Structure formats: structure tokens, C-alpha cells
Coordinates of C-alpha atoms in Angstrom, one line a residue:
F1 CA 71.2 143.7 -68.6
V2 CA 71.7 147.1 -67.2
G3 CA 72.2 150.2 -69.2
D4 CA 71.0 152.0 -72.4
K5 CA 68.6 150.8 -75.1
G6 CA 69.4 149.4 -78.6
S7 CA 71.0 146.5 -80.3
F8 CA 74.2 145.4 -78.5
V9 CA 77.3 143.4 -79.2
K10 CA 80.2 142.5 -76.9
H11 CA 82.3 145.5 -76.1
T12 CA 86.0 145.8 -75.1
F13 CA 87.1 148.9 -73.1
N14 CA 90.5 150.2 -74.0
L15 CA 91.1 151.8 -70.6
E16 CA 90.2 150.7 -67.1
T17 CA 89.0 154.2 -66.2
H18 CA 86.3 154.0 -68.9
F19 CA 85.1 150.7 -67.5
E20 CA 85.1 152.2 -64.0
K21 CA 83.2 155.3 -65.1
K22 CA 80.4 153.2 -66.6
I23 CA 80.2 151.1 -63.4
Y24 CA 79.7 154.3 -61.3
K25 CA 77.2 155.6 -63.9
Y26 CA 75.0 152.4 -63.5
S27 CA 75.9 151.8 -59.8
E28 CA 72.3 152.0 -58.5
E29 CA 71.2 149.3 -60.9
L30 CA 74.4 147.1 -60.6
F31 CA 74.7 147.3 -56.8
R32 CA 71.1 147.2 -55.6
G33 CA 72.0 145.9 -52.1
S34 CA 74.8 148.3 -51.5
S35 CA 76.4 151.6 -52.3
I36 CA 79.7 152.0 -54.2
T37 CA 82.0 155.0 -54.5
R38 CA 85.4 155.8 -55.9
W39 CA 87.8 155.2 -53.0
A40 CA 91.6 155.5 -53.4
P41 CA 93.3 156.4 -50.1
L42 CA 96.9 155.6 -49.9
L43 CA 97.1 152.4 -47.8
I44 CA 100.2 150.5 -46.6
D45 CA 100.9 146.8 -47.2
R46 CA 102.0 145.4 -43.9
L47 CA 104.4 142.9 -45.5
S48 CA 106.3 145.2 -47.9
D49 CA 105.6 148.6 -46.4
E50 CA 104.6 149.7 -50.0
G51 CA 101.7 152.0 -50.7
V52 CA 98.7 150.7 -52.5
K53 CA 95.4 152.3 -53.6
P54 CA 92.1 150.5 -54.0
D55 CA 89.7 151.5 -56.8
S56 CA 86.4 151.5 -54.8
L57 CA 84.6 151.0 -51.6
I58 CA 81.3 149.1 -51.3
V59 CA 79.1 149.2 -48.2
S60 CA 75.9 147.1 -47.8
H61 CA 72.7 149.1 -47.3
N62 CA 72.4 147.6 -43.8
L63 CA 75.9 148.8 -43.0
H64 CA 77.0 145.4 -41.8
D65 CA 79.4 144.4 -44.6
W66 CA 81.9 146.3 -46.6
W67 CA 84.3 145.5 -49.5
V68 CA 87.5 146.9 -50.8
V69 CA 87.3 146.8 -54.5
E70 CA 89.9 146.4 -57.3
V71 CA 88.6 146.9 -60.9
E72 CA 90.5 145.4 -63.8
L73 CA 90.2 144.7 -67.5
A74 CA 90.7 141.0 -67.7
R75 CA 93.6 141.0 -70.1
R76 CA 96.6 138.6 -69.9
S77 CA 98.9 141.6 -69.7
K78 CA 97.2 142.8 -66.6
L79 CA 97.3 139.5 -64.6
N80 CA 100.6 140.2 -62.8
D81 CA 99.5 143.7 -61.9
M82 CA 96.2 142.5 -60.5
R83 CA 98.0 139.7 -58.5
D84 CA 100.3 142.3 -57.0
Q85 CA 97.6 144.8 -56.3
T86 CA 95.2 142.3 -54.7
G87 CA 98.0 140.9 -52.6
K88 CA 98.9 144.3 -51.2
L89 CA 95.3 145.2 -50.5
S90 CA 94.7 142.0 -48.6
R91 CA 97.6 142.8 -46.3
V92 CA 96.5 146.3 -45.2
N93 CA 95.5 146.9 -41.6
Y94 CA 92.1 148.6 -42.3
S95 CA 91.5 149.4 -38.6
L96 CA 94.0 152.2 -39.1
H97 CA 91.9 153.8 -41.8
Q98 CA 88.7 155.0 -40.1
V99 CA 89.1 158.5 -41.5
S100 CA 89.4 157.3 -45.1
I101 CA 86.4 155.0 -44.6
K102 CA 84.4 157.9 -43.2
K103 CA 85.3 160.0 -46.3
G104 CA 84.1 157.1 -48.4
L105 CA 80.8 157.0 -46.6
R106 CA 80.4 160.7 -47.0
D107 CA 81.1 160.4 -50.7
M108 CA 78.4 157.8 -51.0
G109 CA 75.9 160.4 -49.7
L110 CA 75.2 158.5 -46.5
S111 CA 73.7 160.4 -43.6
G112 CA 73.7 159.9 -39.9
D113 CA 76.6 159.4 -37.5
L114 CA 79.4 158.8 -40.1
E115 CA 81.9 158.7 -37.3
E116 CA 80.2 155.8 -35.6
M117 CA 79.6 154.0 -38.9
S118 CA 83.2 154.3 -39.9
K119 CA 84.3 153.2 -36.5
R120 CA 82.1 150.1 -36.7
L121 CA 83.2 149.2 -40.2
S122 CA 86.9 149.7 -39.5
S123 CA 86.7 147.4 -36.5
T124 CA 85.8 144.5 -38.7
P125 CA 88.0 143.3 -41.6
P126 CA 86.6 144.1 -45.0
K127 CA 85.7 141.6 -47.7
F128 CA 87.6 141.9 -51.0
L129 CA 86.1 142.1 -54.5
L130 CA 87.7 142.0 -57.9
I131 CA 85.5 143.4 -60.7
I132 CA 86.5 142.3 -64.2
D133 CA 84.9 142.9 -67.6
E134 CA 85.0 139.3 -68.8
D135 CA 85.2 135.9 -67.1
D136 CA 88.8 134.7 -66.9
E137 CA 89.7 131.6 -64.8
N138 CA 93.3 132.9 -64.3
F139 CA 92.0 136.2 -62.8
R140 CA 89.5 134.3 -60.6
R141 CA 92.2 131.9 -59.3
E142 CA 94.7 134.6 -58.5
A143 CA 92.1 136.8 -56.9
A144 CA 90.9 133.9 -54.7
F145 CA 94.4 133.2 -53.7
N146 CA 94.5 136.7 -52.2
G147 CA 91.1 136.4 -50.6
F148 CA 89.1 138.3 -53.3
S149 CA 85.8 137.2 -54.6
T150 CA 85.2 138.0 -58.3
L151 CA 82.3 139.8 -59.9
V152 CA 82.1 139.7 -63.7
I153 CA 80.4 142.7 -65.3
E154 CA 80.3 142.1 -69.1
P155 CA 80.0 145.2 -71.3
F156 CA 78.0 145.4 -74.5
A157 CA 77.7 148.4 -76.8
T158 CA 75.7 149.7 -79.8
Q159 CA 77.4 151.2 -82.8
Q160 CA 76.5 154.6 -81.3
G161 CA 78.5 153.8 -78.2
N162 CA 75.6 153.1 -75.8
I163 CA 76.7 150.7 -73.1
R164 CA 74.8 147.9 -71.4
F165 CA 76.2 145.5 -68.7
R166 CA 75.4 141.9 -68.1
I167 CA 76.1 140.2 -64.7
P168 CA 76.3 136.4 -65.3
S169 CA 75.8 135.6 -61.6
E170 CA 74.3 137.7 -58.8
Q171 CA 76.2 138.4 -55.6
V172 CA 75.0 139.8 -52.2
F173 CA 75.8 143.4 -53.1
T174 CA 74.0 143.2 -56.5
V175 CA 70.7 141.8 -55.0
E176 CA 68.2 144.2 -53.7
Q177 CA 67.6 143.8 -49.9

């Protein structure tokens, strides 16, 4: 568990933005092998020429791997939106977005030659990650179809509103390196 102290029960967020804010609040504990930041540049789907915005950017501490992230509340009503969003994100030419990646690295508070870091990252295709608040096989299947791995971050809360997260299974970006 990651988060506040107290007696906790399963929690349901009403808005995706509330879930995202808590993820960022506990990002150092959740993503021990990487850094995460809000990242929402306007990208273009190569197939449809439609614009699409991701939710976040994750970069491993060793700067070798990076992920484009979509965050969703795992609700049946959101499945089609998630399928559409992950499909568009999977069809972006990320090599054209070095400037946006550089801004994401700056927002993470990274130092050093951000120009070189962003050039190196943009020269390799990103990995893709869907973060959901409860395990749902339909979300996993649709995300996998679009090349996304899935990270479940289950929220729990006290009556006072304190939040704690549980990660049922570790992934490379959640493990300290």
C-alpha cells in the first residue's frame, strides 16, 4: 500500500482527474524506478490525422525506456473512449515530438543535457501504458490490442478521505532500480 494512514475500504473516484492527481501526489512511491509527469501535447494519429493528447509521460531513471501513458477509470462506459484513445496514441510518430518530450523531461525536474536526452528518447519508439483504478479484463484486452501494457492502481480511502493505493503486481517502472 502507498499513501496515508488509517482504516481503508475500496474507493471509487468519480472523476479521472481526481485519480490522476493522487497518482502524481504519490508518484515517488508508485514509480520508484522512473519519473512521471503530466504530459498532454497535441499529437497526430498517422492513420486518421486526428489530434490526440496523452495523460502522462514516464521515463526510467536510467533514461533508456519511456512510456506514453493513458489514465482511465475502469468503467464500462469508458471502454470505447479508452479503445479509441489508445489506438490513436499507438499510431503517433513520436520521433516528430522531441520538443514536447524535452518539455516533459524539464517538467520532471531532470537536469543535464535535456536536448540530448529528448533526442535519444524520441529516436526510439515509446512503450505504452494504461493505468486503471481496478482490474478489468476488457480494458486489459483492448489496451493490449493497441500495444499498451496495463498497470492497475487500486484506490482505498478512509471515511475522512485519506487515500491509499495498492498495486497488485509490480512492473519495471514501479520497482526501485
